[in-house]
Short mmCIF file of N, CA and C in Angstrom, two decimals:
data_model
loop_
_atom_site.label_atom_id
_atom_site.label_comp_id
_atom_site.label_asym_id
_atom_site.label_seq_id
_atom_site.Cartn_x
_atom_site.Cartn_y
_atom_site.Cartn_z
N GLU A 1 -20.45 0.60 6.55
CA GLU A 1 -20.59 -0.83 6.37
C GLU A 1 -20.16 -1.25 4.96
N ARG A 2 -20.50 -0.43 3.96
CA ARG A 2 -20.13 -0.75 2.59
C ARG A 2 -18.61 -0.77 2.43
N GLU A 3 -17.91 0.22 3.01
CA GLU A 3 -16.45 0.25 2.91
C GLU A 3 -15.85 -0.97 3.60
N HIS A 4 -16.42 -1.35 4.73
CA HIS A 4 -15.92 -2.55 5.44
C HIS A 4 -16.06 -3.78 4.55
N SER A 5 -17.20 -3.93 3.87
CA SER A 5 -17.42 -5.07 2.98
C SER A 5 -16.45 -5.04 1.81
N PHE A 6 -16.23 -3.85 1.26
CA PHE A 6 -15.28 -3.69 0.17
C PHE A 6 -13.88 -4.11 0.61
N ARG A 7 -13.46 -3.64 1.76
CA ARG A 7 -12.13 -3.96 2.27
C ARG A 7 -12.02 -5.46 2.56
N LYS A 8 -13.06 -6.05 3.11
CA LYS A 8 -13.05 -7.47 3.43
C LYS A 8 -12.93 -8.30 2.16
N LEU A 9 -13.63 -7.89 1.10
CA LEU A 9 -13.56 -8.58 -0.18
C LEU A 9 -12.14 -8.56 -0.72
N HIS A 10 -11.49 -7.40 -0.69
CA HIS A 10 -10.14 -7.30 -1.21
C HIS A 10 -9.12 -8.03 -0.34
N MET A 11 -9.35 -8.07 0.96
CA MET A 11 -8.44 -8.81 1.83
C MET A 11 -8.49 -10.30 1.47
N ALA A 12 -9.65 -10.80 1.12
CA ALA A 12 -9.76 -12.20 0.76
C ALA A 12 -8.95 -12.49 -0.50
N LYS A 13 -8.92 -11.52 -1.41
CA LYS A 13 -8.17 -11.69 -2.65
C LYS A 13 -6.71 -11.31 -2.50
N HIS A 14 -6.38 -10.55 -1.49
CA HIS A 14 -5.02 -10.08 -1.26
C HIS A 14 -4.52 -9.18 -2.39
N TYR A 15 -5.42 -8.54 -3.13
CA TYR A 15 -5.04 -7.77 -4.30
C TYR A 15 -5.90 -6.52 -4.40
N ILE A 16 -5.22 -5.37 -4.64
CA ILE A 16 -5.94 -4.12 -4.84
C ILE A 16 -5.34 -3.44 -6.07
N GLU A 17 -6.21 -2.91 -6.91
CA GLU A 17 -5.78 -2.26 -8.14
C GLU A 17 -6.42 -0.89 -8.27
N ASP A 18 -5.64 0.08 -8.78
CA ASP A 18 -6.14 1.42 -9.11
C ASP A 18 -6.75 2.16 -7.92
N GLU A 19 -6.09 2.09 -6.78
CA GLU A 19 -6.58 2.79 -5.59
C GLU A 19 -5.59 3.86 -5.16
N LYS A 20 -6.10 4.88 -4.49
CA LYS A 20 -5.28 5.94 -3.92
C LYS A 20 -5.43 5.89 -2.40
N PHE A 21 -4.30 5.78 -1.71
CA PHE A 21 -4.28 5.72 -0.25
C PHE A 21 -3.61 7.00 0.26
N GLU A 22 -4.38 8.02 0.50
CA GLU A 22 -3.81 9.32 0.85
C GLU A 22 -3.72 9.52 2.36
N ARG A 23 -2.50 9.91 2.80
CA ARG A 23 -2.23 10.24 4.21
C ARG A 23 -2.61 9.12 5.18
N LYS A 24 -2.45 7.90 4.76
CA LYS A 24 -2.75 6.75 5.64
C LYS A 24 -1.59 6.52 6.61
N GLN A 25 -1.92 6.08 7.79
CA GLN A 25 -0.94 5.78 8.84
C GLN A 25 -0.75 4.27 8.90
N PHE A 26 0.03 3.72 7.99
CA PHE A 26 0.21 2.28 7.95
C PHE A 26 1.08 1.77 9.09
N ASN A 27 1.64 2.68 9.86
CA ASN A 27 2.37 2.26 11.06
C ASN A 27 1.40 1.93 12.19
N SER A 28 0.14 2.34 12.07
CA SER A 28 -0.84 2.03 13.11
C SER A 28 -2.02 1.20 12.58
N GLU A 29 -2.16 1.09 11.27
CA GLU A 29 -3.19 0.23 10.68
C GLU A 29 -2.51 -0.60 9.59
N PRO A 30 -2.86 -1.85 9.47
CA PRO A 30 -2.18 -2.70 8.49
C PRO A 30 -2.56 -2.34 7.05
N LEU A 31 -1.69 -2.67 6.14
CA LEU A 31 -2.01 -2.52 4.72
C LEU A 31 -3.20 -3.42 4.40
N PRO A 32 -4.12 -2.97 3.57
CA PRO A 32 -5.34 -3.73 3.32
C PRO A 32 -5.20 -4.90 2.35
N ALA A 33 -4.00 -5.15 1.84
CA ALA A 33 -3.80 -6.27 0.90
C ALA A 33 -2.32 -6.63 0.87
N LEU A 34 -1.98 -7.67 0.13
CA LEU A 34 -0.58 -8.06 -0.06
C LEU A 34 -0.04 -7.61 -1.40
N ASP A 35 -0.89 -7.51 -2.40
CA ASP A 35 -0.47 -7.11 -3.75
C ASP A 35 -1.19 -5.83 -4.16
N PHE A 36 -0.41 -4.89 -4.69
CA PHE A 36 -0.95 -3.61 -5.14
C PHE A 36 -0.50 -3.37 -6.57
N GLU A 37 -1.44 -2.99 -7.42
CA GLU A 37 -1.10 -2.66 -8.80
C GLU A 37 -1.71 -1.33 -9.18
N ASN A 38 -0.86 -0.46 -9.76
CA ASN A 38 -1.29 0.85 -10.22
C ASN A 38 -1.95 1.67 -9.10
N CYS A 39 -1.35 1.60 -7.92
CA CYS A 39 -1.86 2.35 -6.76
C CYS A 39 -0.92 3.51 -6.44
N SER A 40 -1.47 4.53 -5.79
CA SER A 40 -0.64 5.65 -5.35
C SER A 40 -0.78 5.80 -3.84
N PHE A 41 0.33 6.23 -3.24
CA PHE A 41 0.42 6.38 -1.79
C PHE A 41 0.95 7.78 -1.47
N PRO A 42 0.11 8.82 -1.62
CA PRO A 42 0.59 10.17 -1.30
C PRO A 42 0.61 10.43 0.21
N TYR A 43 1.77 10.84 0.69
CA TYR A 43 1.97 11.29 2.08
C TYR A 43 1.53 10.27 3.13
N CYS A 44 1.84 9.02 2.90
CA CYS A 44 1.52 7.96 3.86
C CYS A 44 2.70 7.74 4.81
N ASP A 45 2.40 7.23 5.98
CA ASP A 45 3.43 6.94 6.98
C ASP A 45 3.61 5.42 7.09
N PHE A 46 4.79 4.97 6.68
CA PHE A 46 5.14 3.55 6.75
C PHE A 46 6.19 3.29 7.84
N THR A 47 6.38 4.23 8.74
CA THR A 47 7.41 4.11 9.77
C THR A 47 7.33 2.76 10.49
N ASP A 48 8.45 2.05 10.48
CA ASP A 48 8.60 0.78 11.20
C ASP A 48 7.67 -0.33 10.67
N CYS A 49 7.19 -0.21 9.43
CA CYS A 49 6.34 -1.25 8.84
C CYS A 49 7.19 -2.39 8.30
N ASP A 50 6.63 -3.56 8.29
CA ASP A 50 7.26 -4.73 7.69
C ASP A 50 6.61 -4.97 6.34
N LEU A 51 7.31 -4.64 5.26
CA LEU A 51 6.77 -4.81 3.92
C LEU A 51 7.28 -6.08 3.26
N SER A 52 7.86 -6.95 4.03
CA SER A 52 8.37 -8.22 3.50
C SER A 52 7.23 -9.03 2.91
N GLY A 53 7.44 -9.49 1.69
CA GLY A 53 6.43 -10.33 1.04
C GLY A 53 5.35 -9.56 0.30
N TYR A 54 5.31 -8.22 0.45
CA TYR A 54 4.32 -7.42 -0.28
C TYR A 54 4.78 -7.23 -1.72
N LYS A 55 3.84 -7.03 -2.63
CA LYS A 55 4.15 -6.78 -4.03
C LYS A 55 3.54 -5.46 -4.45
N PHE A 56 4.37 -4.61 -5.03
CA PHE A 56 3.93 -3.32 -5.54
C PHE A 56 4.30 -3.26 -7.02
N MET A 57 3.30 -3.15 -7.89
CA MET A 57 3.53 -3.09 -9.33
C MET A 57 2.92 -1.82 -9.89
N ASP A 58 3.74 -1.03 -10.58
CA ASP A 58 3.28 0.23 -11.20
C ASP A 58 2.67 1.16 -10.15
N CYS A 59 3.31 1.27 -8.99
CA CYS A 59 2.82 2.11 -7.91
C CYS A 59 3.71 3.34 -7.73
N GLU A 60 3.15 4.38 -7.11
CA GLU A 60 3.89 5.60 -6.81
C GLU A 60 3.74 5.96 -5.35
N PHE A 61 4.84 6.36 -4.76
CA PHE A 61 4.89 6.82 -3.37
C PHE A 61 5.33 8.28 -3.38
N HIS A 62 4.50 9.17 -2.88
CA HIS A 62 4.78 10.60 -2.89
C HIS A 62 4.91 11.11 -1.45
N GLY A 63 6.08 11.60 -1.09
CA GLY A 63 6.26 12.22 0.22
C GLY A 63 5.99 11.30 1.40
N CYS A 64 6.22 10.02 1.23
CA CYS A 64 5.95 9.05 2.30
C CYS A 64 7.10 8.98 3.30
N ASN A 65 6.77 8.72 4.55
CA ASN A 65 7.77 8.46 5.57
C ASN A 65 8.05 6.97 5.56
N MET A 66 9.26 6.61 5.14
CA MET A 66 9.66 5.21 5.03
C MET A 66 10.72 4.86 6.08
N SER A 67 10.78 5.61 7.16
CA SER A 67 11.78 5.39 8.20
C SER A 67 11.64 4.02 8.83
N LEU A 68 12.77 3.33 8.97
CA LEU A 68 12.86 2.04 9.65
C LEU A 68 11.97 0.95 9.05
N VAL A 69 11.68 1.07 7.76
CA VAL A 69 10.86 0.06 7.08
C VAL A 69 11.69 -1.21 6.89
N ASN A 70 11.09 -2.34 7.22
CA ASN A 70 11.72 -3.63 6.97
C ASN A 70 11.17 -4.12 5.64
N CYS A 71 12.05 -4.32 4.68
CA CYS A 71 11.58 -4.79 3.37
C CYS A 71 12.48 -5.90 2.87
N ASP A 72 12.38 -7.03 3.53
CA ASP A 72 13.12 -8.21 3.15
C ASP A 72 12.39 -8.89 1.99
N LYS A 73 12.94 -8.74 0.80
CA LYS A 73 12.42 -9.36 -0.42
C LYS A 73 11.02 -8.90 -0.82
N PRO A 74 10.77 -7.60 -0.79
CA PRO A 74 9.49 -7.16 -1.36
C PRO A 74 9.60 -7.20 -2.88
N ALA A 75 8.51 -7.31 -3.57
CA ALA A 75 8.51 -7.26 -5.02
C ALA A 75 8.15 -5.84 -5.44
N LEU A 76 9.10 -5.16 -6.07
CA LEU A 76 8.88 -3.80 -6.54
C LEU A 76 9.11 -3.80 -8.04
N ARG A 77 8.05 -3.59 -8.80
CA ARG A 77 8.17 -3.56 -10.25
C ARG A 77 7.59 -2.25 -10.77
N ASN A 78 8.44 -1.47 -11.41
CA ASN A 78 8.05 -0.17 -11.96
C ASN A 78 7.43 0.72 -10.88
N VAL A 79 8.13 0.83 -9.75
CA VAL A 79 7.68 1.64 -8.62
C VAL A 79 8.52 2.91 -8.56
N THR A 80 7.85 4.04 -8.31
CA THR A 80 8.58 5.30 -8.20
C THR A 80 8.35 5.91 -6.82
N PHE A 81 9.40 6.57 -6.33
CA PHE A 81 9.37 7.27 -5.04
C PHE A 81 9.68 8.74 -5.30
N HIS A 82 8.83 9.62 -4.81
CA HIS A 82 9.00 11.07 -4.96
C HIS A 82 9.01 11.68 -3.56
N GLN A 83 9.80 12.78 -3.42
CA GLN A 83 9.83 13.45 -2.12
C GLN A 83 8.62 14.31 -1.93
#
């Protein structure tokens, strides 16, 4: 219940900072916010996700599956991608 309340709070703000999303399946569950700052995404699956309109600032993606991602005008500032 506490995690649900935490997630609901951040969804209202559309902003998450300093979080680690490890091995998440974003192709089957939506991203929990629109703006991410200083977040890491190790080994997440973004297959066929629509990242249009999302903002990633100072984020890192490690070993993520980005196949068929739609990213029409995402905001990427100081973002790194590692295999």
